[in-house]
Short mmCIF file of C-alpha atoms in Angstrom, two decimals:
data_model
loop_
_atom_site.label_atom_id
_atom_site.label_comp_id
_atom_site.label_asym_id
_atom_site.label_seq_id
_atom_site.Cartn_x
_atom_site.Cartn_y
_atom_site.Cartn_z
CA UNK A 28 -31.80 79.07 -38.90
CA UNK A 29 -31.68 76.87 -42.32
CA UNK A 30 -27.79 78.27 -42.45
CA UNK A 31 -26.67 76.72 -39.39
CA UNK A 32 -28.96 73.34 -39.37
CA UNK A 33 -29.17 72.33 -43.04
CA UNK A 34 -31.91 70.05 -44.05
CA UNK A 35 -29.86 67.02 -43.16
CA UNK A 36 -29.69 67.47 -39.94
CA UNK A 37 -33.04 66.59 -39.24
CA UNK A 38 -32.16 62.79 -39.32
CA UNK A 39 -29.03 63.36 -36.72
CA UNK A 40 -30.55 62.74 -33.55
CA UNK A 41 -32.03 59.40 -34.71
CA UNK A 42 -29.07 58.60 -36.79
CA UNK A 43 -26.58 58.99 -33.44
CA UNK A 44 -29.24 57.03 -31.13
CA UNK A 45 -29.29 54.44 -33.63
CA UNK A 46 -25.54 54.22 -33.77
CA UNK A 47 -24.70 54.02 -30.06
CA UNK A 48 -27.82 51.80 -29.69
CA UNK A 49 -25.75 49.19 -32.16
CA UNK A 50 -22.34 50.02 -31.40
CA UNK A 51 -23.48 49.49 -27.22
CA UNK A 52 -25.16 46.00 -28.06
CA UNK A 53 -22.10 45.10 -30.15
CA UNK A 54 -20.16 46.22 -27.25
CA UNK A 55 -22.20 44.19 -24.72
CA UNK A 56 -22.66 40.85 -26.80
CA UNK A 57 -18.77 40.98 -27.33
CA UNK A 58 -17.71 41.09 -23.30
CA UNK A 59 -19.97 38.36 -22.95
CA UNK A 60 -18.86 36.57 -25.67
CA UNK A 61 -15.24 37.21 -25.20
CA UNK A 62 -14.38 38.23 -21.80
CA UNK A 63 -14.85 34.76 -20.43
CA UNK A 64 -12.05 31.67 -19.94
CA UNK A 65 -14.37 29.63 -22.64
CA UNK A 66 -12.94 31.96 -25.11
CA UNK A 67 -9.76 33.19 -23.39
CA UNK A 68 -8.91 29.51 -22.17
CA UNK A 69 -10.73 26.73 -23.94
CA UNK A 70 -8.89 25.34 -26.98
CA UNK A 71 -5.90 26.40 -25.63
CA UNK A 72 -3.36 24.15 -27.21
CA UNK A 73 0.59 25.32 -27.19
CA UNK A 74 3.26 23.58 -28.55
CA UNK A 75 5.12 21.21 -26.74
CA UNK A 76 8.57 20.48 -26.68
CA UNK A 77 8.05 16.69 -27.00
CA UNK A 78 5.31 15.61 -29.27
CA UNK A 79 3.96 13.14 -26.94
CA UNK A 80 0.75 11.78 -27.02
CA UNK A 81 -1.46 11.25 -24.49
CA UNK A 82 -3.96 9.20 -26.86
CA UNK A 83 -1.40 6.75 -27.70
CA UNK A 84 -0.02 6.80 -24.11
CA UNK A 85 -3.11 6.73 -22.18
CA UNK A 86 -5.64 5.82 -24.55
CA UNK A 87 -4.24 3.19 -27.16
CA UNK A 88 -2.00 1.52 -24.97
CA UNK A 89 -3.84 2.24 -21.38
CA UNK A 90 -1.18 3.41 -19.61
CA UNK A 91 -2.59 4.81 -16.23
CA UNK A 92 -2.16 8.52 -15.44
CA UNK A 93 -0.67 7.97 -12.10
CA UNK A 94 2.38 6.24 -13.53
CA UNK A 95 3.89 9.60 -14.90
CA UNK A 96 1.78 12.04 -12.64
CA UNK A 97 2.81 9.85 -9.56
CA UNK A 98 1.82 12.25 -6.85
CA UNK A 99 -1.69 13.42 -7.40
CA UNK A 100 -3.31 11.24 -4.91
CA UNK A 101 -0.60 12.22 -2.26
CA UNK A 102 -0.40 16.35 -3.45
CA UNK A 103 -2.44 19.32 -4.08
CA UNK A 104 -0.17 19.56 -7.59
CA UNK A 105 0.17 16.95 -10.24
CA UNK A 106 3.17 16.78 -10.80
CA UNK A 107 4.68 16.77 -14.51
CA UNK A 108 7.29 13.44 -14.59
CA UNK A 109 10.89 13.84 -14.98
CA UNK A 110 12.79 12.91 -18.29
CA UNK A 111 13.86 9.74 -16.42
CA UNK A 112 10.00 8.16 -15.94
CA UNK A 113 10.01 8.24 -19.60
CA UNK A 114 13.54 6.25 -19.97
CA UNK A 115 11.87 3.90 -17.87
CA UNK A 116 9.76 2.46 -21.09
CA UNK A 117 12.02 4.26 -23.98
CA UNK A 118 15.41 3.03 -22.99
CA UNK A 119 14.10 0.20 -24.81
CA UNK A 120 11.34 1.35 -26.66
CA UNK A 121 12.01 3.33 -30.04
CA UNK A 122 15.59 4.23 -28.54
CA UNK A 123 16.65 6.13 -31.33
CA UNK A 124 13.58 7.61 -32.02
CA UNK A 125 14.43 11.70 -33.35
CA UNK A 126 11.42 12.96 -31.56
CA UNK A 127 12.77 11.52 -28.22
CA UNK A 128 15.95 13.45 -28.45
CA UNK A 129 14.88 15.80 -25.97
CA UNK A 130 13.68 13.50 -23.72
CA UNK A 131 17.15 11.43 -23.85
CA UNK A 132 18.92 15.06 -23.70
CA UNK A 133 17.31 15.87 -20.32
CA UNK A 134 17.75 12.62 -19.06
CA UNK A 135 21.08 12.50 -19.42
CA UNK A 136 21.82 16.01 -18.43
CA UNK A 137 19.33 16.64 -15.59
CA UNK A 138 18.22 19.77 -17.31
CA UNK A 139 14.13 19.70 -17.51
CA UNK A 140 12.64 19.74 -20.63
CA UNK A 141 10.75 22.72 -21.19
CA UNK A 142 6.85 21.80 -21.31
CA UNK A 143 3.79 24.30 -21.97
CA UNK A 144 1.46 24.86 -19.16
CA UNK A 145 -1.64 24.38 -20.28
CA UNK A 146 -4.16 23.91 -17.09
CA UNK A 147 -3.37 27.08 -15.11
CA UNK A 148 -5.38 28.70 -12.36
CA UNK A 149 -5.02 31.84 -11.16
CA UNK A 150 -2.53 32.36 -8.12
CA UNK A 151 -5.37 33.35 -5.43
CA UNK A 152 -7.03 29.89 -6.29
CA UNK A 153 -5.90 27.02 -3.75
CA UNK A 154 -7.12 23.84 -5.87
CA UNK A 155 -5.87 20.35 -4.28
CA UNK A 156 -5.43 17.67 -6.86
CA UNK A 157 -5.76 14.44 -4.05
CA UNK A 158 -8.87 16.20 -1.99
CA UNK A 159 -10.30 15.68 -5.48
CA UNK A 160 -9.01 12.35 -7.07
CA UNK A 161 -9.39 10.79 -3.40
CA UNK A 162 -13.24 11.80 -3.13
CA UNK A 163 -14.17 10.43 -6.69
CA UNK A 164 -13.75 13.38 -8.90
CA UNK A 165 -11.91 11.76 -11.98
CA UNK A 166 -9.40 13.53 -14.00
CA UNK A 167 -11.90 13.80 -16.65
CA UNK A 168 -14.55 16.06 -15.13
CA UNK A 169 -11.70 18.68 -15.50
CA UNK A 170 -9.23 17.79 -18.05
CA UNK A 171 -11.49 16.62 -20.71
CA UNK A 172 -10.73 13.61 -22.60
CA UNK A 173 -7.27 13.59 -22.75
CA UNK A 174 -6.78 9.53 -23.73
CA UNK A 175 -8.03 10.83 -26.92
CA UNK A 176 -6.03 13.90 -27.15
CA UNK A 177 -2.80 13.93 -29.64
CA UNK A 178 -1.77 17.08 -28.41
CA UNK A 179 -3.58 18.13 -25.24
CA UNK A 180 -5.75 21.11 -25.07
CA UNK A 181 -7.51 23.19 -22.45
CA UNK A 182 -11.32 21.19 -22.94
CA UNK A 183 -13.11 22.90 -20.09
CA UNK A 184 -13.21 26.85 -19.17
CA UNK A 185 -11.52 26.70 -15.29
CA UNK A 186 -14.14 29.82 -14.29
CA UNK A 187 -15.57 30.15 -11.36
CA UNK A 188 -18.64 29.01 -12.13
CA UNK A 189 -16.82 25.85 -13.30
CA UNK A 190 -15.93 24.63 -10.16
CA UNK A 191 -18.94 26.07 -8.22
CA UNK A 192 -21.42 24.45 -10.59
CA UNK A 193 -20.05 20.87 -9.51
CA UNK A 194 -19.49 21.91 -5.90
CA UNK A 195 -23.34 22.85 -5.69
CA UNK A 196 -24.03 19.36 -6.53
CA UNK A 197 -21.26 17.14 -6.48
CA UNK A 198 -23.38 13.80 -6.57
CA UNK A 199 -23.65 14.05 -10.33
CA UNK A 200 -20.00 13.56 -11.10
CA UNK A 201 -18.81 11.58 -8.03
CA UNK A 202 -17.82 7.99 -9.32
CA UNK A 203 -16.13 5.01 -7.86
CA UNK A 204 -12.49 5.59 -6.49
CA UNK A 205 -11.04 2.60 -8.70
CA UNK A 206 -12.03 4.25 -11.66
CA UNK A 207 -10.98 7.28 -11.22
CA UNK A 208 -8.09 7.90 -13.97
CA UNK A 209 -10.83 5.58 -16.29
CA UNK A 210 -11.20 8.57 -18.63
CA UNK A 211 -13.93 6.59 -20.54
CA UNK A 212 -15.59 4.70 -18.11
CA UNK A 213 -19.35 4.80 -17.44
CA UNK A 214 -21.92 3.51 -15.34
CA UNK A 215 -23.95 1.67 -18.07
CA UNK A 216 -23.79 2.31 -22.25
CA UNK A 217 -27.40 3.26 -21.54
CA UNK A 218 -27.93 6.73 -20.71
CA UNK A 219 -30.89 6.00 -18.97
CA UNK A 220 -29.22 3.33 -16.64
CA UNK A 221 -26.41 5.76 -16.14
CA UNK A 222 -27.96 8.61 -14.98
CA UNK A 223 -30.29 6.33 -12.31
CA UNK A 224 -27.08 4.51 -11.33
CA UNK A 225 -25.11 7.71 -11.05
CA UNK A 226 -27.89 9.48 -8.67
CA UNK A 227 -28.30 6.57 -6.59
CA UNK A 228 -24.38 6.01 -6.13
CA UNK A 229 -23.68 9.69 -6.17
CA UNK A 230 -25.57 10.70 -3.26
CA UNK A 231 -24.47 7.57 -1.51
CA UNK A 232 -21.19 8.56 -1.96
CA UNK A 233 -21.48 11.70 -0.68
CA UNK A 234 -22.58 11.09 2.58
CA UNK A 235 -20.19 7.69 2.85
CA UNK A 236 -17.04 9.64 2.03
CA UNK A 237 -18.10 13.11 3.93
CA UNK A 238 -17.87 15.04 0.75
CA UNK A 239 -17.53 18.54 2.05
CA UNK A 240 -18.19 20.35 -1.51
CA UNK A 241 -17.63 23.82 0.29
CA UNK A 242 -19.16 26.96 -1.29
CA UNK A 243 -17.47 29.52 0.61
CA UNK A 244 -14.82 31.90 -0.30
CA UNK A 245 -12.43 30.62 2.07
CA UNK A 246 -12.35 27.44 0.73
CA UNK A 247 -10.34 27.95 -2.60
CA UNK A 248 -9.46 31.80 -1.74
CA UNK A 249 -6.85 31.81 1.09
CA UNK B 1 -26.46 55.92 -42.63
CA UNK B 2 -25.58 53.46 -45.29
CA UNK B 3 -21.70 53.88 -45.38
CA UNK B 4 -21.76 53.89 -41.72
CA UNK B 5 -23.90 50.48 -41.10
CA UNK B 6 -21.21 48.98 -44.37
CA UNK B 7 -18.14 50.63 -41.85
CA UNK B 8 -19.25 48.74 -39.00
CA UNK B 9 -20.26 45.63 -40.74
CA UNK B 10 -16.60 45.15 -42.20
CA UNK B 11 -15.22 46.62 -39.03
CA UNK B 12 -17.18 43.37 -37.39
CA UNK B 13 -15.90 41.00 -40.08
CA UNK B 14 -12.21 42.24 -39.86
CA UNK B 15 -12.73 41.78 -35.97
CA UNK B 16 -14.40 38.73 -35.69
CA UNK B 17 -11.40 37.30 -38.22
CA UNK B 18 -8.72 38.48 -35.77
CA UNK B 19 -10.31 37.18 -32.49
CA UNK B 20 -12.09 34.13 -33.47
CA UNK B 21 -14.84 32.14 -31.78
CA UNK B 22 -14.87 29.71 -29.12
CA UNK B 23 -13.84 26.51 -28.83
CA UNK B 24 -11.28 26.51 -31.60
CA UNK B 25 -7.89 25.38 -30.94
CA UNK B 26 -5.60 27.90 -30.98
CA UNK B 27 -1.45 28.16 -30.14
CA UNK B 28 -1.95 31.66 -28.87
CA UNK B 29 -1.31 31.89 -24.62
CA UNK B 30 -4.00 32.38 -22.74
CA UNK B 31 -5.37 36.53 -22.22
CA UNK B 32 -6.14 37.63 -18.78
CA UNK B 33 -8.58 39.72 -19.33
CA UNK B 34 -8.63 41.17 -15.38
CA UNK B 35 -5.66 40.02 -14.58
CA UNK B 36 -6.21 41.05 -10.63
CA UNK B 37 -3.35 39.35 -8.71
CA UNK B 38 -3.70 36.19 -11.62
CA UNK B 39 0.15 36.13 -11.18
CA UNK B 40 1.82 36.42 -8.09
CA UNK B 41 5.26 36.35 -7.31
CA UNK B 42 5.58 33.41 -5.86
CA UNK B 43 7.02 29.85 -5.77
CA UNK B 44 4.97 27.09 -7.84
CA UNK B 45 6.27 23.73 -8.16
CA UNK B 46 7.86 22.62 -11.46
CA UNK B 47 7.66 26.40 -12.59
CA UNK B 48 10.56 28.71 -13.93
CA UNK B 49 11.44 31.28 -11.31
CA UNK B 50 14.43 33.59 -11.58
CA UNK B 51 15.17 33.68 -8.38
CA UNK B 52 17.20 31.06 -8.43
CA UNK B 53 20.62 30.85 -10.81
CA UNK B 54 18.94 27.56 -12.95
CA UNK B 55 15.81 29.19 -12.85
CA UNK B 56 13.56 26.08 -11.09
CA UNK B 57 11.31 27.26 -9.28
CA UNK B 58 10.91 23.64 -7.12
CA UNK B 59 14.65 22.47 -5.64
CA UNK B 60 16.52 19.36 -5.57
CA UNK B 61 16.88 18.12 -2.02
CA UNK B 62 20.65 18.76 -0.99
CA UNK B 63 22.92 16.01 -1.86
CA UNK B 64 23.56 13.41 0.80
CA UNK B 65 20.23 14.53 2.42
CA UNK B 66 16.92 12.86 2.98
CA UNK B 67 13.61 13.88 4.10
CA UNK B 68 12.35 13.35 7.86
CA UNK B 69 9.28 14.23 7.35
CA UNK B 70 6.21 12.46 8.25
CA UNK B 71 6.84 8.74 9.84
CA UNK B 72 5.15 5.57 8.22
CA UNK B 73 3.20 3.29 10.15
CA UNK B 74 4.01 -0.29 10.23
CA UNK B 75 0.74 -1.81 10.31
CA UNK B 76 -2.50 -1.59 9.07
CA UNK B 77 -4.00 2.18 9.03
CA UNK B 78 -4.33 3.05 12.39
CA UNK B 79 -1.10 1.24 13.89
CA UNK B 80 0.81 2.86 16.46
CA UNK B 81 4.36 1.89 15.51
CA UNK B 82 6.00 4.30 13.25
CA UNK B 83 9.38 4.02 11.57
CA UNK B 84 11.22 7.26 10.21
CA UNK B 85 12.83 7.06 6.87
CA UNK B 86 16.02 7.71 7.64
CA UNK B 87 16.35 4.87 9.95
CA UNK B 88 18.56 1.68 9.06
CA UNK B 89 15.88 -0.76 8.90
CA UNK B 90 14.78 -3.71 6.81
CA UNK B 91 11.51 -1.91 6.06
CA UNK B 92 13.38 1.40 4.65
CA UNK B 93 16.32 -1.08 3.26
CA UNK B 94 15.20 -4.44 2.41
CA UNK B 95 18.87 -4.89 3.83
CA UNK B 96 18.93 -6.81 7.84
CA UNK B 97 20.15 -3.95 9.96
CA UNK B 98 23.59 -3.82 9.48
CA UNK B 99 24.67 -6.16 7.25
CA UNK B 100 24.01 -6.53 3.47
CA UNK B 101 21.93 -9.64 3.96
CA UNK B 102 17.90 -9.10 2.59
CA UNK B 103 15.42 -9.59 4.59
CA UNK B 104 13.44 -12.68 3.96
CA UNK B 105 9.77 -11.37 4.17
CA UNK B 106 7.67 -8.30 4.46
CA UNK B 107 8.62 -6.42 7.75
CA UNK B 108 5.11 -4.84 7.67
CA UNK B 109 1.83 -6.44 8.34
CA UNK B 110 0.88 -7.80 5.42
CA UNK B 111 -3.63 -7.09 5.39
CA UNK B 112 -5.76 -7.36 2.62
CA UNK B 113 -5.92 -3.63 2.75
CA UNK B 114 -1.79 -4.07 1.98
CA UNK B 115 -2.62 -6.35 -0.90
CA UNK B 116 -5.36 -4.54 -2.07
CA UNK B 117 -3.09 -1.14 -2.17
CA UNK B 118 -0.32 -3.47 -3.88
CA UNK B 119 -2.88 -4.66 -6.20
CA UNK B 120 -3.51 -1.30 -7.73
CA UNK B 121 0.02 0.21 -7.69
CA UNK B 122 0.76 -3.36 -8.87
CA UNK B 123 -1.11 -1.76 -12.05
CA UNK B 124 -0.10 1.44 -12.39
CA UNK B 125 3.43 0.84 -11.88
CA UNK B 126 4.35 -2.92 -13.10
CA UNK B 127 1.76 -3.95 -15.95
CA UNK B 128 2.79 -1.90 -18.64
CA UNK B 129 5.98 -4.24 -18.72
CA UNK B 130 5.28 -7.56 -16.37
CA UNK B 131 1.94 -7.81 -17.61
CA UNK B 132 -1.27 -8.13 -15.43
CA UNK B 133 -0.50 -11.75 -14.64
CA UNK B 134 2.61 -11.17 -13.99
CA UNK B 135 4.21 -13.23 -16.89
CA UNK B 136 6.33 -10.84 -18.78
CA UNK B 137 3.57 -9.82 -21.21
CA UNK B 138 2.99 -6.24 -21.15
CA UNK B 139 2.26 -3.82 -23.74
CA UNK B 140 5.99 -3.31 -23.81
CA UNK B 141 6.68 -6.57 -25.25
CA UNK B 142 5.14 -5.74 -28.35
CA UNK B 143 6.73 -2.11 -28.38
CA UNK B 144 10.09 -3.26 -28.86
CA UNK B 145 11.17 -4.23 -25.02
CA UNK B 146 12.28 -7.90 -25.27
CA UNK B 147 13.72 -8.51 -21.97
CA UNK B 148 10.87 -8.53 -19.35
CA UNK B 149 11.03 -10.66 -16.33
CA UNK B 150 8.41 -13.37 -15.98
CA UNK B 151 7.84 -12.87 -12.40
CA UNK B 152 6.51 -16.57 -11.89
CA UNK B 153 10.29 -17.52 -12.70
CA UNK B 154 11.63 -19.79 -10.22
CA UNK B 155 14.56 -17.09 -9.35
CA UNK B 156 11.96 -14.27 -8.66
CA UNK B 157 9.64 -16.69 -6.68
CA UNK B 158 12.83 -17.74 -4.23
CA UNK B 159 14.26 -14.48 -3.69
CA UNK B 160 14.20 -13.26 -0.77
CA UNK B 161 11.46 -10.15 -0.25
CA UNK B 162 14.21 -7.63 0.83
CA UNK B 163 15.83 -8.93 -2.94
CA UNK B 164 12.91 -7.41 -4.75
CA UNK B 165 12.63 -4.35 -2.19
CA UNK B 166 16.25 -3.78 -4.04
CA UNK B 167 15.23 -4.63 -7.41
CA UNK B 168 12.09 -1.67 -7.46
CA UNK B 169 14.37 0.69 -5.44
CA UNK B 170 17.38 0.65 -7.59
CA UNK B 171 16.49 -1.02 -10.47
CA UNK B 172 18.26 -4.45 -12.38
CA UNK B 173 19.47 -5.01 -15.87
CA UNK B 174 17.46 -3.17 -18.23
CA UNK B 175 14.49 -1.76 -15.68
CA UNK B 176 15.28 1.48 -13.95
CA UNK B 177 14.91 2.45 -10.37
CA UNK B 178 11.16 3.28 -9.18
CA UNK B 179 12.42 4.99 -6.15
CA UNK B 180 11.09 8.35 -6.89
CA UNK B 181 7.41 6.95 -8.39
CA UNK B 182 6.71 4.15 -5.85
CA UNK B 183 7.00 5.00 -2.43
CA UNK B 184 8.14 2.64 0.65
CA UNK B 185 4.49 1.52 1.99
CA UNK B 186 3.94 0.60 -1.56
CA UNK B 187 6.77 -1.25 -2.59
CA UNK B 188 6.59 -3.29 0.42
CA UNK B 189 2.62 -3.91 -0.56
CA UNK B 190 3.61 -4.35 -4.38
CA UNK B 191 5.62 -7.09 -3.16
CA UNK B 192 2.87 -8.37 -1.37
CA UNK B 193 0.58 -8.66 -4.29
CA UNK B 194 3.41 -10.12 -6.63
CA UNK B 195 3.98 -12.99 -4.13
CA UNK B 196 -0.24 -13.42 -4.40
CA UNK B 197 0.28 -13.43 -8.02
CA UNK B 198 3.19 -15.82 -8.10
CA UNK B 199 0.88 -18.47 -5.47
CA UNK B 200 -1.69 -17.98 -7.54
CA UNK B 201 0.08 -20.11 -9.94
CA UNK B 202 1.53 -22.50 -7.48
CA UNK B 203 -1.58 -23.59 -6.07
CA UNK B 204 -2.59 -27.16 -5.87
CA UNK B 205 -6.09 -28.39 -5.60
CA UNK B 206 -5.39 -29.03 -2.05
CA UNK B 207 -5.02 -25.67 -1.18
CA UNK B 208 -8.81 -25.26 -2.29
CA UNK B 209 -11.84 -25.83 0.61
CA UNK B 210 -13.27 -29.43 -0.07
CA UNK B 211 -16.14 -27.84 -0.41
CA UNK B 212 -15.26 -25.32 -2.99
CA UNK B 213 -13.96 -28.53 -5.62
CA UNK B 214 -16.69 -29.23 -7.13
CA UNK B 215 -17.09 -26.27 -8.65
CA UNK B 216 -13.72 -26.06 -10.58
CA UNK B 217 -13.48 -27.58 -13.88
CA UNK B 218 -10.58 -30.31 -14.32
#
């Protein structure tokens, strides 16, 4: 038999069992690792026709959100401004400015300027921007920080468990309506304070506004 | 067994060089990984579609045309008496119905709900260049934009309300149109809270309760 199954053989069996066993953990720790929007989505950072900055804009000099993305109290989409919202300030501000030149182009032309979308659910997901910024959910909880952002990137992952995670308890992130597109606001500088003032308040506001933070399918999956 | 376990460890490295970790930034778009109906063909606003010959995916309304649409309520939430935008009116105009003349005041009940609304759109909207009193001083001013009315100037505080109805709707001098941002409810209440602002500087100590004085400082 020695002629058919030399010596070295012997080790095979455990040698193969040993490989699959590594190659099938390697295998499994890499779909968990990879096969999920906080690696596919997170970080995501394109570049943007226009380098505008939403830390200088929004942060620095406090600009609110709603005054370029006018209609996300009123729509289920935010809506990216027109060319013209920012002649509204640059007409006047660094009018000659080279890195404006597309913004002037479009305005002048009509044509829109060509921006990178970054925050993207899938098609089969019905998300409503104002059922969100009207019930206390601020841009933040979503969006990250972006009045600190130079160029904006995807912060959070946008899975499913995402949004369910806040819908199962929605009292933890719910904060007054006023300071809603606040992107650094708190409820005290103490986390201790915070957290008592946001689960008193949270709650509160819950069953004031009739916050229907629906679990079903239906309710995002139409 | 040891070539095989070196094999797969630089297999790992070279992998784990081309795919990264999480939470770095990266330029690349998005994977799908099960990309189950992710992308549909269908309309999404502001997107490129080629369906159409410029390839926008959200249309232009058709020139000359307006929306109908839902009607706005005069009052207070709740009011009965609604007004359609298409209708020549002093609260869609700022304009007396049928002549060119503005309208003096508000056509809508002004509330504190109105002023409160105008209050905050008052922000969004107006600070950035008028300033949060109202004077002119804005971040703007320091960015280059020299021109700014100071709304407490005699002119602005006897214009007529339909005057400044024109002004946000179609702009003056050097600031553009806010038609498209600021809608008509919240003009009207914009105005509101700019004529608070503008009193608010006007006041007298008579216009204080007597027994309020006493606690303002001369």
């Amino acid at each position: 038999m020695s002629d058919i199954f030399p010596k070295w053989t012997n080790q095979l069996p455990v040698k193969i069992i040993a490989g699959a066993i590594l190659a099938a953990t390697t295998g499994v720790a890499g779909v968990w690792y990879y096969f999920t929007p906080k690696y596919t989505r997170v970080g995501y950072q394109p570049i943007q026709p226009v380098p505008f900055s939403h830390a200088v804009h929004a942060g620095q000099l406090g600009v609110d959100c709603r005054y370029c993305h006018t209609d996300v109290e009123e729509s289920w989409y935010s809506n990216i401004p027109a060319a013209e919202t920012c002649m509204k300030c640059h007409n006047q501000v660094l009018p000659n400015d080279p890195r404006l030149a597309v913004v002037r182009e479009s305005a002048a032309t009509g044509e829109p300027i060509p921006w990178v979308q970054i925050h993207k659910t899938p098609d089969y997901v019905y998300f409503n921007h104002s059922a969100h910024v009207n019930r206390g959910v601020s841009c933040v909880e979503c969006h990250g920080q972006v009045d600190q952002m130079d160029e904006v990137y995807h912060a959070k992952p946008f899975s499913m468990t995402f949004c369910l995670d806040c819908h199962r308890n929605p009292a933890a992130k719910l904060r007054p309506p006023d300071k809603i597109t606040d992107l650094t606001w708190k409820w005290s500088d103490d986390p201790e304070a915070a957290a008592k003032a946001q689960k008193e308040n949270g709650s509160k506001f819950v069953t004031d506004w009739k916050v229907e933070s629906m679990e079903n399918c239906s309710a995002c999956h139409r | 067994m040891r070539y095989f376990l070196a094999v797969a460890m630089m297999l790992g490295v070279l992998l784990l060089g081309v795919v990264g970790f999480r939470d770095t930034t990266t330029r690349r778009t998005p994977i799908e990984v099960f990309p189950d109906m992710d992308r549909q063909p269908k309309l999404r606003p502001q997107a490129e579609d080629a369906f159409f010959a410029d390839n926008r995916g959200s249309r232009r309304p058709v020139e000359g045309t307006m929306a109908r649409m839902t009607p706005m309520t005069m009052g207070a939430s709740g009011s009965s008496e609604l007004v359609y935008g298409y209708e020549d009116l002093p609260v869609n105009t700022g304009h007396l119905t049928g002549v060119t003349n503005y309208v003096e005041n508000i056509p809508l009940t002004v509330s504190g709900e109105l002023l409160e609304r105008g209050m905050g759109r008052y922000q969004i909207n107006c600070q950035p260049c008028h300033g949060a009193l109202g004077d002119g001083n804005g971040i703007t001013r320091k960015l280059g934009m020299v021109v700014v009315a100071n709304l407490h100037d005699p002119r602005i505080i006897k214009m007529p309300d339909g005057e400044l109805f024109h002004v946000i709707t179609s702009g003056r001098n050097l600031m553009s149109n806010y038609a498209a941002q600021v809608s008509v409810k919240d003009r009207w209440s914009i105005i509101a809270y700019i004529r608070a602002l503008q009193r608010s500087r006007l006041a007298s100590i008579d216009d204080v309760p007597e027994q309020l004085r006493s606690t303002l400082t001369k």
